[in-house]
Amino acid sequence: KFLTICTILCRMTDQQENAQLSLAADATPAEIVNFLTSRHVGPAQPVKSVAIVGGTHGNELNGVHLAELFLRTPGFVWRPTFETKVLVANGEAVAANARYTEEDMNRCFLLQRLNDDERQSAEQKRARQIDEELGPKDSAEPNCDFVIDLHNTAANTG
């Protein structure tokens, strides 16, 4: 399988913060539909924006390659019913072929850490930039309805 795990986060409240959902690549179509609709924004709220993120961990290159492909060829992810944003989350770690440069970027998106100005790692600063672009995370009306964060089950370790 080219992509082994896809994590989807959307409009997460403080109580849901640690309730990330993961879906295996070999999931059945019914499991995928059930998974996606279980966290949908609701029938009265159409999806307006979806973000596809690669490179949260710099040594997980499948998501990086997909994000770069989508940035070069936006028609692959363009949809008439919603905006699609694509980004590489941790470019410094990608360049270093390392999971992270100072700290695990996944942990930087905890609301408490996003709001802690004393935390100044490269990953924390980048997490704040991403939160500003796609969030803010604690908003009832974030700039992005769904974030698809692409990961590998095995990392490129050199």
XYZ file of C-alpha atoms in Angstrom, residues 58-138:
81
model
C 9.824 14.583 8.454
C 10.926 10.999 7.911
C 7.468 9.820 6.805
C 7.852 10.597 3.141
C 4.659 9.173 1.591
C 2.634 12.146 2.831
C 5.387 14.572 1.812
C 5.461 13.170 -1.730
C 1.665 13.294 -1.980
C 1.495 16.869 -0.648
C 4.199 17.988 -3.077
C 2.382 16.261 -5.949
C -0.893 17.942 -4.992
C 0.853 21.328 -4.732
C 2.307 20.846 -8.248
C -0.939 19.441 -9.645
C -3.848 21.019 -7.731
C -6.375 19.491 -10.125
C -5.880 16.150 -8.370
C -7.523 17.477 -5.206
C -9.708 20.309 -6.559
C -13.413 19.856 -5.901
C -16.191 22.256 -6.909
C -17.978 21.991 -3.565
C -15.138 22.889 -1.182
C -11.707 24.483 -1.015
C -8.724 22.149 -0.696
C -5.583 23.381 1.034
C -2.364 21.375 0.815
C 0.741 21.880 2.925
C 3.924 20.283 4.174
C 3.830 20.709 7.938
C 7.423 20.307 9.059
C 9.753 21.257 6.224
C 12.803 21.487 8.493
C 12.363 17.883 9.637
C 11.731 16.757 6.047
C 14.992 18.403 4.951
C 16.807 16.641 7.808
C 15.029 13.302 7.108
C 14.182 13.232 10.799
C 10.906 12.647 12.634
C 11.306 16.142 14.124
C 14.036 18.704 14.834
C 13.180 19.593 18.452
C 9.912 17.917 19.466
C 7.150 15.747 18.033
C 4.920 18.073 16.044
C 1.775 16.028 16.790
C 2.074 17.057 20.436
C 2.395 20.737 19.482
C -1.260 20.927 18.416
C -2.599 20.387 21.923
C -4.571 23.510 22.775
C -2.559 24.112 25.942
C 0.690 24.062 23.952
C -0.665 26.264 21.170
C -1.511 28.889 23.799
C 1.764 28.620 25.747
C 3.975 31.465 24.463
C 6.971 30.103 26.366
C 7.121 27.071 24.071
C 9.330 28.183 21.176
C 10.607 25.045 19.427
C 10.657 25.072 15.630
C 7.754 22.623 15.608
C 5.727 24.680 18.085
C 6.192 27.849 16.040
C 5.139 26.016 12.881
C 2.144 24.477 14.684
C 0.984 27.973 15.602
C 1.305 29.071 11.962
C -0.719 26.080 10.809
C -3.305 26.677 13.530
C -3.632 30.289 12.389
C -4.106 29.178 8.777
C -6.440 26.222 9.380
C -7.971 26.999 12.764
C -7.956 28.429 15.192
C -8.419 25.092 16.868
C -10.624 26.418 19.653
